[in-house]
CSV table of C-alpha atoms in Angstrom, one decimal:
chain,number,residue,atom,x,y,z
A,194,MET,CA,242.6,-4.0,-176.7
A,195,LEU,CA,241.9,-0.7,-178.5
A,196,LEU,CA,238.5,0.5,-179.6
A,197,TRP,CA,239.5,2.2,-182.8
A,198,SER,CA,242.3,2.3,-185.3
A,199,ASP,CA,244.8,5.0,-185.8
A,200,SER,CA,243.2,5.8,-189.2
A,201,THR,CA,239.8,6.2,-187.7
A,202,TRP,CA,241.2,8.5,-185.0
A,203,GLN,CA,242.9,10.6,-187.7
A,204,ALA,CA,239.6,10.9,-189.5
A,205,CYS,CA,238.2,12.4,-186.2
A,206,GLY,CA,240.5,15.3,-186.8
A,207,VAL,CA,241.3,15.8,-183.1
A,208,SER,CA,244.7,17.4,-182.2
A,209,LYS,CA,246.8,17.3,-179.0
A,210,THR,CA,245.6,20.7,-178.0
A,211,ASP,CA,241.8,19.9,-178.3
A,212,GLY,CA,239.4,19.4,-175.5
A,213,VAL,CA,236.8,16.7,-176.0
A,214,LEU,CA,233.3,16.5,-174.5
A,215,VAL,CA,231.9,13.0,-174.1
A,216,ALA,CA,228.2,12.5,-174.3
A,217,LEU,CA,228.0,10.1,-171.3
A,218,SER,CA,224.7,8.3,-170.8
A,219,GLY,CA,226.1,5.7,-168.6
A,220,GLY,CA,225.5,2.9,-171.2
A,221,ALA,CA,228.3,0.6,-172.3
A,222,ASP,CA,229.1,2.5,-175.4
A,223,SER,CA,229.6,5.9,-173.8
A,224,VAL,CA,231.4,4.5,-170.8
A,225,ALA,CA,233.9,2.7,-173.0
A,226,LEU,CA,234.4,5.8,-175.1
A,227,ALA,CA,235.0,8.0,-172.0
A,228,LEU,CA,237.7,5.5,-170.7
A,229,GLU,CA,239.5,5.4,-174.0
A,230,LEU,CA,239.5,9.2,-174.3
A,231,LYS,CA,240.8,9.5,-170.7
A,232,ARG,CA,243.6,7.2,-171.8
A,233,LEU,CA,244.4,9.4,-174.7
A,234,GLN,CA,244.5,12.4,-172.4
A,235,GLN,CA,246.9,10.6,-170.1
A,236,GLU,CA,249.1,9.8,-173.1
A,237,GLY,CA,249.1,13.5,-174.1
A,238,ARG,CA,247.2,12.9,-177.4
A,239,ILE,CA,244.4,15.2,-176.4
A,240,ALA,CA,244.4,18.1,-174.0
A,241,ARG,CA,241.2,17.6,-172.0
A,242,VAL,CA,238.3,15.2,-171.5
A,243,GLU,CA,235.0,16.3,-169.9
A,244,ALA,CA,231.6,14.6,-169.8
A,245,ALA,CA,228.0,15.8,-170.1
A,246,HIS,CA,224.9,13.8,-168.9
A,247,LEU,CA,221.3,14.8,-169.7
A,248,HIS,CA,218.5,13.4,-167.5
A,249,HIS,CA,215.5,13.3,-169.8
A,250,GLY,CA,212.9,13.2,-167.1
A,251,ILE,CA,211.4,10.0,-168.7
A,252,ARG,CA,212.5,6.9,-166.8
A,253,GLY,CA,212.0,7.9,-163.1
A,254,PHE,CA,214.2,6.1,-160.6
A,255,ASP,CA,216.1,4.3,-163.4
A,256,ALA,CA,217.1,7.7,-164.9
A,257,ASP,CA,218.1,8.9,-161.4
A,258,ALA,CA,220.3,5.8,-161.0
A,259,ASP,CA,222.0,6.4,-164.3
A,260,ALA,CA,222.8,10.0,-163.3
A,261,ASN,CA,224.2,8.8,-160.0
A,262,PHE,CA,226.3,6.1,-161.8
A,263,VAL,CA,227.7,8.7,-164.2
A,264,ARG,CA,228.6,11.0,-161.3
A,265,ALA,CA,230.5,8.2,-159.4
A,266,PHE,CA,232.2,7.1,-162.6
A,267,CYS,CA,233.5,10.6,-163.5
A,268,LEU,CA,234.6,11.2,-159.9
A,269,ARG,CA,236.6,7.9,-159.9
A,270,ASN,CA,238.2,8.7,-163.3
A,271,ALA,CA,238.8,12.4,-162.7
A,272,ILE,CA,236.6,13.5,-165.6
A,273,PRO,CA,234.8,16.9,-165.1
A,274,LEU,CA,231.1,16.4,-165.5
A,275,THR,CA,228.1,18.6,-166.3
A,276,VAL,CA,224.6,17.2,-165.5
A,277,GLU,CA,221.3,18.7,-166.4
A,278,GLN,CA,217.7,17.6,-166.2
A,279,ILE,CA,215.0,18.4,-168.8
A,280,ASP,CA,211.3,17.5,-169.0
A,281,VAL,CA,211.4,15.9,-172.4
A,282,PRO,CA,207.7,14.7,-172.4
A,283,LYS,CA,206.7,18.3,-171.8
A,284,LEU,CA,208.9,19.4,-174.7
A,285,ALA,CA,207.4,16.8,-176.9
A,286,ARG,CA,203.8,17.9,-176.1
A,287,GLU,CA,204.7,21.6,-176.6
A,288,ASN,CA,206.3,21.1,-179.9
A,289,GLY,CA,204.0,18.4,-181.2
A,290,VAL,CA,206.8,15.9,-181.9
A,291,SER,CA,207.5,12.3,-180.8
A,292,LEU,CA,209.3,11.6,-177.5
A,293,GLU,CA,212.2,10.2,-179.5
A,294,LEU,CA,212.7,13.4,-181.5
A,295,ALA,CA,212.2,15.7,-178.6
A,296,ALA,CA,214.8,13.8,-176.6
A,297,ARG,CA,217.3,13.9,-179.5
A,298,ASN,CA,216.8,17.6,-180.0
A,299,ALA,CA,217.1,18.4,-176.3
A,300,ARG,CA,220.2,16.2,-176.1
A,301,TYR,CA,222.1,17.9,-178.9
A,302,ALA,CA,221.1,21.4,-177.8
A,303,PHE,CA,222.4,20.5,-174.3
A,304,LEU,CA,225.7,19.1,-175.6
A,305,ASN,CA,226.4,22.1,-177.8
A,306,ARG,CA,225.6,24.4,-174.9
A,307,VAL,CA,228.1,22.6,-172.7
A,308,LEU,CA,230.7,22.5,-175.4
A,309,CYS,CA,230.6,26.3,-175.7
A,310,ASP,CA,230.3,27.0,-171.9
A,311,ARG,CA,233.3,24.7,-171.2
A,312,SER,CA,235.4,26.0,-174.2
A,313,LEU,CA,235.8,22.5,-175.6
A,314,ASP,CA,236.5,21.7,-179.3
A,315,CYS,CA,234.3,18.7,-180.2
A,316,ILE,CA,231.6,16.3,-178.9
A,317,ALA,CA,232.4,12.6,-178.8
A,318,LEU,CA,229.5,10.2,-179.4
A,319,GLY,CA,229.4,6.5,-178.7
A,320,HIS,CA,227.9,5.4,-182.0
A,321,HIS,CA,229.2,2.0,-183.1
A,322,ARG,CA,228.9,-0.4,-186.1
A,323,GLN,CA,225.4,-1.6,-185.2
A,324,ASP,CA,224.2,2.0,-184.8
A,325,GLN,CA,225.5,2.7,-188.3
A,326,ALA,CA,223.7,-0.4,-189.7
A,327,GLU,CA,220.4,0.7,-188.0
A,328,THR,CA,220.9,4.2,-189.5
A,329,VAL,CA,221.4,2.9,-193.0
A,330,LEU,CA,218.2,0.7,-192.7
A,331,LEU,CA,216.2,3.6,-191.2
A,332,ARG,CA,217.1,5.9,-194.0
A,333,LEU,CA,216.6,3.3,-196.7
A,334,ILE,CA,213.1,2.6,-195.4
A,335,ARG,CA,212.2,6.3,-195.4
A,336,GLY,CA,213.8,6.8,-198.8
A,337,THR,CA,217.2,8.5,-199.4
A,338,GLY,CA,220.0,9.1,-201.8
A,339,THR,CA,223.7,8.3,-201.6
A,340,ASP,CA,224.3,11.0,-198.9
A,341,GLY,CA,221.7,9.3,-196.7
A,342,LEU,CA,223.0,5.8,-197.4
A,343,ALA,CA,226.5,7.0,-196.3
A,344,GLY,CA,225.0,6.9,-192.8
A,345,MET,CA,226.8,8.7,-190.0
A,346,ARG,CA,230.3,10.1,-190.5
A,347,VAL,CA,233.3,9.7,-188.2
A,348,ARG,CA,233.4,13.5,-188.2
A,349,SER,CA,230.5,15.8,-188.8
A,350,ASP,CA,231.2,19.4,-188.0
A,351,ARG,CA,231.9,19.3,-184.2
A,352,LEU,CA,230.7,15.8,-183.7
A,353,ILE,CA,233.2,12.8,-183.7
A,354,ARG,CA,232.4,9.1,-183.6
A,355,PRO,CA,235.6,7.2,-183.0
A,356,MET,CA,233.8,3.9,-182.5
A,357,LEU,CA,231.8,4.0,-185.6
A,358,TYR,CA,233.6,1.0,-187.1
A,359,THR,CA,233.8,-0.9,-183.8
A,360,GLY,CA,231.4,-3.8,-183.0
A,361,ARG,CA,229.2,-3.9,-180.0
A,362,ASP,CA,230.8,-7.2,-178.9
A,363,GLU,CA,234.2,-5.5,-179.0
A,364,ILE,CA,232.9,-2.8,-176.7
A,365,ILE,CA,231.5,-5.2,-174.2
A,366,ALA,CA,234.7,-7.3,-174.3
A,367,TYR,CA,236.7,-4.1,-173.6
A,368,LEU,CA,234.6,-3.2,-170.5
A,369,ASN,CA,234.7,-6.8,-169.2
A,370,GLU,CA,238.5,-6.9,-169.6
A,371,ARG,CA,238.7,-3.8,-167.3
A,372,GLY,CA,236.0,-5.0,-164.9
A,373,GLN,CA,234.0,-1.8,-165.7
A,374,THR,CA,230.2,-1.9,-165.1
A,375,TYR,CA,227.7,0.2,-167.0
A,376,CYS,CA,224.0,1.0,-167.1
A,377,THR,CA,221.3,-0.7,-169.3
A,378,ASP,CA,218.4,1.5,-170.6
A,379,ALA,CA,215.3,-0.6,-170.5
A,380,THR,CA,213.6,1.6,-173.1
A,381,ASN,CA,216.1,0.2,-175.7
A,382,PHE,CA,214.0,-3.0,-175.5
A,383,GLU,CA,210.7,-1.3,-176.2
A,384,THR,CA,209.3,-1.4,-179.7
A,385,ASP,CA,207.5,2.0,-179.8
A,386,ALA,CA,210.4,3.8,-181.4
A,387,THR,CA,211.2,3.1,-185.0
A,388,ARG,CA,214.9,2.5,-184.4
A,389,ASN,CA,214.2,0.0,-181.7
A,390,ARG,CA,211.9,-1.9,-184.0
A,391,ILE,CA,214.7,-2.1,-186.5
A,392,ARG,CA,217.1,-3.3,-183.8
A,393,LEU,CA,214.7,-5.8,-182.2
A,394,ASN,CA,212.6,-7.0,-185.1
A,395,LEU,CA,214.2,-6.3,-188.5
A,396,LEU,CA,217.9,-6.9,-187.9
A,397,PRO,CA,217.3,-10.5,-186.5
A,398,ILE,CA,215.5,-11.4,-189.7
A,399,LEU,CA,218.3,-10.0,-191.8
A,400,LYS,CA,220.9,-11.8,-189.7
A,401,SER,CA,219.1,-15.1,-190.5
A,402,LEU,CA,219.9,-14.3,-194.2
A,403,ASN,CA,223.4,-13.0,-193.5
A,404,PRO,CA,224.9,-13.4,-190.0
A,405,SER,CA,227.4,-10.6,-190.9
A,406,VAL,CA,224.7,-8.2,-192.1
A,407,VAL,CA,225.7,-5.5,-189.5
A,408,SER,CA,229.2,-5.4,-190.9
A,409,ALA,CA,227.9,-5.6,-194.4
A,410,LEU,CA,225.7,-2.5,-193.9
A,411,SER,CA,228.4,-0.6,-192.1
A,412,ASP,CA,230.9,-1.3,-194.9
A,413,THR,CA,228.3,-0.3,-197.5
A,414,ALA,CA,227.9,3.0,-195.8
A,415,ARG,CA,231.6,3.5,-195.8
A,416,PHE,CA,231.9,2.8,-199.5
A,417,VAL,CA,228.9,4.9,-200.4
A,418,ALA,CA,230.4,7.8,-198.3
A,419,GLN,CA,233.5,7.8,-200.5
A,420,ASP,CA,231.4,8.1,-203.7
A,421,ALA,CA,229.1,10.7,-202.1
A,422,ASP,CA,232.1,12.9,-201.0
A,423,TYR,CA,233.5,12.7,-204.5
A,424,LEU,CA,230.2,13.7,-206.2
A,425,ASN,CA,229.7,16.5,-203.6
A,426,ALA,CA,233.1,18.0,-204.3
A,427,LEU,CA,232.3,18.1,-208.0
A,428,ALA,CA,228.9,19.6,-207.2
A,429,ASP,CA,230.6,22.3,-205.1
A,430,GLU,CA,232.7,23.3,-208.1
A,431,ALA,CA,229.7,23.2,-210.4
A,432,PHE,CA,227.6,25.3,-208.0
A,433,SER,CA,230.1,28.1,-208.0
A,434,ASP,CA,230.6,28.0,-211.8
A,435,ALA,CA,227.0,27.8,-212.7
A,436,ASN,CA,225.9,30.9,-210.7
A,437,ALA,CA,222.3,29.7,-211.1
A,438,GLU,CA,222.5,30.2,-214.9
A,439,ARG,CA,219.8,28.0,-216.5
A,440,GLU,CA,221.9,26.8,-219.5
A,441,LYS,CA,224.8,25.9,-217.3
A,442,LEU,CA,222.6,24.0,-214.9
A,443,ILE,CA,221.0,22.1,-217.7
A,444,SER,CA,224.4,21.1,-219.1
A,445,LEU,CA,225.4,19.4,-215.9
A,446,ASP,CA,225.2,15.6,-215.6
A,447,THR,CA,222.1,14.6,-213.6
A,448,PRO,CA,223.9,13.4,-210.4
A,449,ILE,CA,225.8,16.7,-210.2
A,450,ARG,CA,222.9,18.9,-211.2
A,451,MET,CA,220.6,17.4,-208.6
A,452,ARG,CA,223.2,18.1,-205.9
A,453,VAL,CA,223.6,21.7,-207.1
A,454,LEU,CA,219.8,22.2,-206.9
A,455,ARG,CA,219.8,20.8,-203.4
A,456,LYS,CA,222.5,23.4,-202.5
A,457,MET,CA,220.3,26.2,-203.9
A,458,LEU,CA,217.3,25.3,-201.7
A,459,PRO,CA,217.1,27.5,-198.5
A,460,TYR,CA,215.9,24.5,-196.4
A,461,ARG,CA,217.3,21.0,-195.7
A,462,ASP,CA,214.1,19.0,-195.3
A,463,PHE,CA,213.7,18.7,-199.1
A,464,THR,CA,212.0,15.8,-200.8
A,465,SER,CA,212.7,14.1,-204.1
A,466,ASP,CA,209.5,15.9,-205.4
A,467,ASP,CA,211.1,19.3,-204.6
A,468,LEU,CA,214.2,18.4,-206.7
A,469,ASP,CA,212.2,16.9,-209.5
A,470,ARG,CA,210.0,20.0,-209.8
A,471,LEU,CA,213.1,22.2,-209.8
A,472,ASP,CA,214.8,20.1,-212.4
A,473,ALA,CA,211.6,20.2,-214.7
A,474,LEU,CA,211.4,24.0,-214.2
A,475,LEU,CA,214.8,24.4,-215.9
A,476,SER,CA,213.2,23.4,-219.2
A,477,GLY,CA,210.4,26.0,-218.8
A,478,GLN,CA,209.9,29.5,-220.2
A,479,THR,CA,210.9,32.8,-218.6
A,480,GLY,CA,208.5,33.7,-215.9
A,481,ASP,CA,207.5,30.1,-215.2
A,482,ALA,CA,207.4,29.3,-211.4
A,483,VAL,CA,206.8,26.4,-209.0
A,484,THR,CA,205.8,26.7,-205.3
A,485,LEU,CA,207.8,24.6,-202.9
A,486,LYS,CA,207.4,24.0,-199.2
A,487,ASN,CA,207.9,26.6,-196.4
A,488,GLY,CA,206.6,29.4,-198.6
A,489,VAL,CA,209.6,29.1,-201.0
A,490,VAL,CA,209.1,29.8,-204.7
A,491,ALA,CA,211.4,29.0,-207.6
A,492,TRP,CA,211.1,30.8,-211.0
A,493,LEU,CA,213.0,31.5,-214.2
A,494,ASP,CA,214.1,34.9,-215.4
A,495,ALA,CA,215.8,35.4,-218.7
A,496,LYS,CA,219.0,33.7,-217.7
A,497,ARG,CA,218.8,32.3,-214.2
A,498,LEU,CA,216.9,30.0,-211.8
A,499,ARG,CA,215.7,32.1,-208.9
A,500,ILE,CA,214.6,30.7,-205.5
A,501,GLY,CA,213.2,32.9,-202.7
A,502,LYS,CA,210.2,33.6,-200.5
A,503,ASP,CA,206.9,34.6,-202.0
A,504,ASP,CA,205.5,35.8,-198.7
A,505,GLN,CA,208.2,38.1,-197.3
A,506,GLU,CA,206.9,40.0,-194.3
A,507,PRO,CA,206.3,43.7,-195.0
A,508,PHE,CA,208.8,46.1,-193.4
A,509,GLU,CA,209.4,49.8,-193.0
A,510,LEU,CA,212.6,51.3,-191.5
A,511,PRO,CA,213.9,54.8,-191.0
A,512,VAL,CA,216.8,55.9,-193.2
A,513,PRO,CA,219.4,58.3,-191.7
A,514,ASN,CA,220.9,61.2,-193.6
A,515,GLU,CA,224.2,59.2,-193.5
A,516,GLY,CA,224.8,55.7,-192.3
A,517,THR,CA,223.6,52.1,-192.7
A,518,VAL,CA,220.2,50.4,-192.5
A,519,ARG,CA,220.0,46.6,-192.2
A,520,LEU,CA,217.1,45.2,-194.3
A,521,PRO,CA,215.6,41.7,-194.3
A,522,ASN,CA,217.6,40.6,-197.3
A,523,GLY,CA,220.5,43.2,-197.5
A,524,THR,CA,222.0,46.4,-196.4
A,525,LEU,CA,221.3,50.0,-197.5
A,526,THR,CA,224.1,52.5,-197.1
A,527,VAL,CA,223.7,56.3,-197.4
A,528,LYS,CA,226.6,58.7,-197.9
A,529,ARG,CA,226.9,62.4,-198.7
A,530,VAL,CA,229.1,62.9,-201.8
A,531,GLU,CA,230.5,65.9,-203.7
A,532,ALA,CA,229.3,64.7,-207.1
A,533,ALA,CA,227.2,62.0,-208.7
A,534,THR,CA,228.9,59.3,-210.7
A,535,PHE,CA,227.1,58.2,-213.9
A,536,PRO,CA,226.3,55.7,-215.2
A,537,CYS,CA,225.6,53.7,-212.1
A,538,GLY,CA,224.1,50.2,-211.6
A,539,GLY,CA,220.7,49.5,-210.3
A,540,SER,CA,221.9,49.0,-206.7
A,541,ASP,CA,223.1,52.6,-206.7
A,542,ALA,CA,221.3,56.0,-206.8
A,543,TYR,CA,222.3,59.6,-206.5
A,544,VAL,CA,219.6,62.0,-205.3
A,545,ASP,CA,219.3,65.8,-204.7
A,546,ALA,CA,218.9,65.8,-200.9
A,547,ASP,CA,217.4,69.2,-200.8
A,548,ARG,CA,214.4,67.8,-202.7
A,549,LEU,CA,213.6,65.3,-200.0
A,550,ILE,CA,210.4,66.0,-198.0
A,551,GLY,CA,210.1,65.1,-194.4
A,552,ASN,CA,211.3,61.8,-193.0
A,553,VAL,CA,212.9,59.2,-195.2
A,554,THR,CA,212.2,55.5,-194.9
A,555,VAL,CA,212.9,52.3,-196.7
A,556,ARG,CA,210.1,49.8,-197.1
A,557,SER,CA,208.6,46.9,-199.0
A,558,PRO,CA,206.3,47.8,-202.0
A,559,LYS,CA,202.6,48.6,-201.4
A,560,GLU,CA,199.6,48.2,-203.6
A,561,GLY,CA,199.0,51.5,-205.5
A,562,ASP,CA,202.6,52.8,-205.3
A,563,ARG,CA,203.1,55.5,-207.9
A,564,PHE,CA,206.2,57.3,-209.0
A,565,THR,CA,207.7,59.2,-212.0
A,566,PRO,CA,210.5,57.0,-213.5
A,567,PHE,CA,213.7,58.9,-214.2
A,568,GLY,CA,213.6,60.8,-217.5
A,569,MET,CA,209.8,60.6,-217.8
A,570,ARG,CA,206.8,62.9,-217.3
A,571,GLY,CA,203.7,62.0,-215.3
A,572,SER,CA,203.4,59.4,-212.6
A,573,LYS,CA,203.1,55.6,-213.2
A,574,LEU,CA,202.0,52.7,-211.1
A,575,LEU,CA,205.0,50.7,-209.9
A,576,SER,CA,203.2,47.5,-210.9
A,577,ASP,CA,202.8,48.9,-214.5
A,578,TYR,CA,206.5,49.9,-214.5
A,579,PHE,CA,207.4,46.3,-213.6
A,580,THR,CA,205.0,44.9,-216.2
A,581,ASP,CA,206.5,47.1,-219.0
A,582,ARG,CA,210.0,45.9,-218.0
A,583,LYS,CA,208.8,42.3,-218.0
A,584,VAL,CA,209.9,41.8,-214.3
A,585,PRO,CA,208.5,38.5,-213.0
A,586,ARG,CA,206.2,39.0,-210.1
A,587,PHE,CA,208.5,37.1,-207.8
A,588,GLU,CA,211.2,39.7,-208.4
A,589,ARG,CA,209.0,42.7,-207.6
A,590,ASN,CA,209.4,42.7,-203.8
A,591,VAL,CA,212.3,45.1,-203.9
A,592,PRO,CA,213.1,47.7,-201.2
A,593,ILE,CA,211.8,51.3,-201.9
A,594,VAL,CA,213.3,54.4,-200.4
A,595,CYS,CA,210.6,56.9,-199.8
A,596,ASP,CA,210.1,60.4,-198.3
A,597,GLU,CA,206.8,61.8,-197.2
A,598,ARG,CA,205.7,62.6,-200.8
A,599,GLY,CA,206.4,59.2,-202.2
A,600,ALA,CA,209.1,57.0,-203.9
A,601,VAL,CA,212.6,58.2,-204.1
A,602,PHE,CA,214.6,55.2,-205.2
A,603,ILE,CA,213.2,51.8,-206.5
A,604,VAL,CA,216.2,49.7,-205.5
A,605,GLY,CA,217.6,47.8,-208.4
A,606,TYR,CA,215.9,49.9,-211.0
A,607,THR,CA,215.6,53.7,-211.0
A,608,VAL,CA,215.0,56.9,-209.0
A,609,ASP,CA,212.1,59.3,-209.2
A,610,GLU,CA,212.5,62.1,-211.7
A,611,ARG,CA,211.9,64.7,-209.0
A,612,MET,CA,215.1,63.6,-207.2
A,613,ARG,CA,217.3,64.2,-210.3
A,614,VAL,CA,220.7,65.6,-209.6
A,615,THR,CA,221.4,68.7,-211.7
A,616,ALA,CA,224.2,71.2,-212.0
A,617,ASP,CA,222.4,73.3,-209.3
A,618,SER,CA,222.3,70.5,-206.7
A,619,LYS,CA,224.1,71.5,-203.6
A,620,THR,CA,223.7,68.4,-201.4
A,621,ILE,CA,223.9,65.0,-203.0
A,622,LEU,CA,223.3,61.7,-201.3
A,623,HIS,CA,224.5,58.3,-202.6
A,624,TYR,CA,222.3,55.3,-201.8
A,625,HIS,CA,223.9,51.8,-202.2
A,626,TYR,CA,222.1,48.5,-201.7
A,627,GLU,CA,224.1,45.3,-201.0
A,628,GLU,CA,222.0,42.1,-201.2
A,629,ASP,CA,222.8,39.2,-198.9
């Protein structure tokens, strides 16, 4: 018997030249997965199979026995193996997270490290149909949209799940047919982890209502995934076309607009409240703002929805006579030129280098900054300059090029009048700022 169909294997996107790393716990699922991948290697359908086993430092002698089983299994089947031990309880305490989450994070970090160290192409996981059903229920209980209800995918970046549509009973039958033993993790039968409670308590109740509930949930995830992929493709197009312009965002159908707003957020752990507040902001006035999590602020300028940090750390960096300076949100380039080119945009400035005094730096704005805007007489507070130009406060944290006397170039806006290039200027510097 085979553990997955040709169409599922195609969806994994693995070629004949690829090397596959199996996440091998020693349990039935990962052992069956390793055997099947070894068969594909022998048939020339993949180039290499290797395995990785992480000892979590949780189950004492049982975990030691699992590691020894995996070593013997890999030796017998000529599968190169990497084993590592990590103190997951210590990690959980240090990071203030549950044992379950600490173990998951440690496991994926370990697998990705081995993947790179061994120059392999993807990580194969033993998730099967019941795992998918549990994932759908877990996300439904916590609250989710169509992307969440789509559950796990056969391929997610460098992760593949060839057995995602395979039943647990099929996996056990496959192993029994080959006389292959496997390990059983006793913690799978403890009810302190949420997923275990779903497996041991909730699913049996649902099976009393529908004996085929695992298949039903797995199929639902597959159908929802098709719809989610279609909507996300439309949202990708809309995201590029809208360019954060408020009127274009408002004109989008709600399912597409909400996906575009998700793409605009600089963090992934968003909530429905985050999206609802962003959506409501689109109907506001210029200068309106909402504060989101992680120090992120969204606000409206005359045309666009802007999202950024309200609490950017202050910085100050030296600026060379010629060269490039990397800033927190962009790059400043300095070049010596023969002549100034006018008009130029706000990201460019030409200055008379002979008028610079002392060392030149680029920094974030400071309270009390004063300068003389180009074409004016007398100094002006930078804050007043921004107020006169109706610049929202969330857009005022721009880089400032300074010498030892004061501001030289307010990036995005203007240069100080004292730096004006004239017919008598002998040395001219061109400053150009490129935002990330």
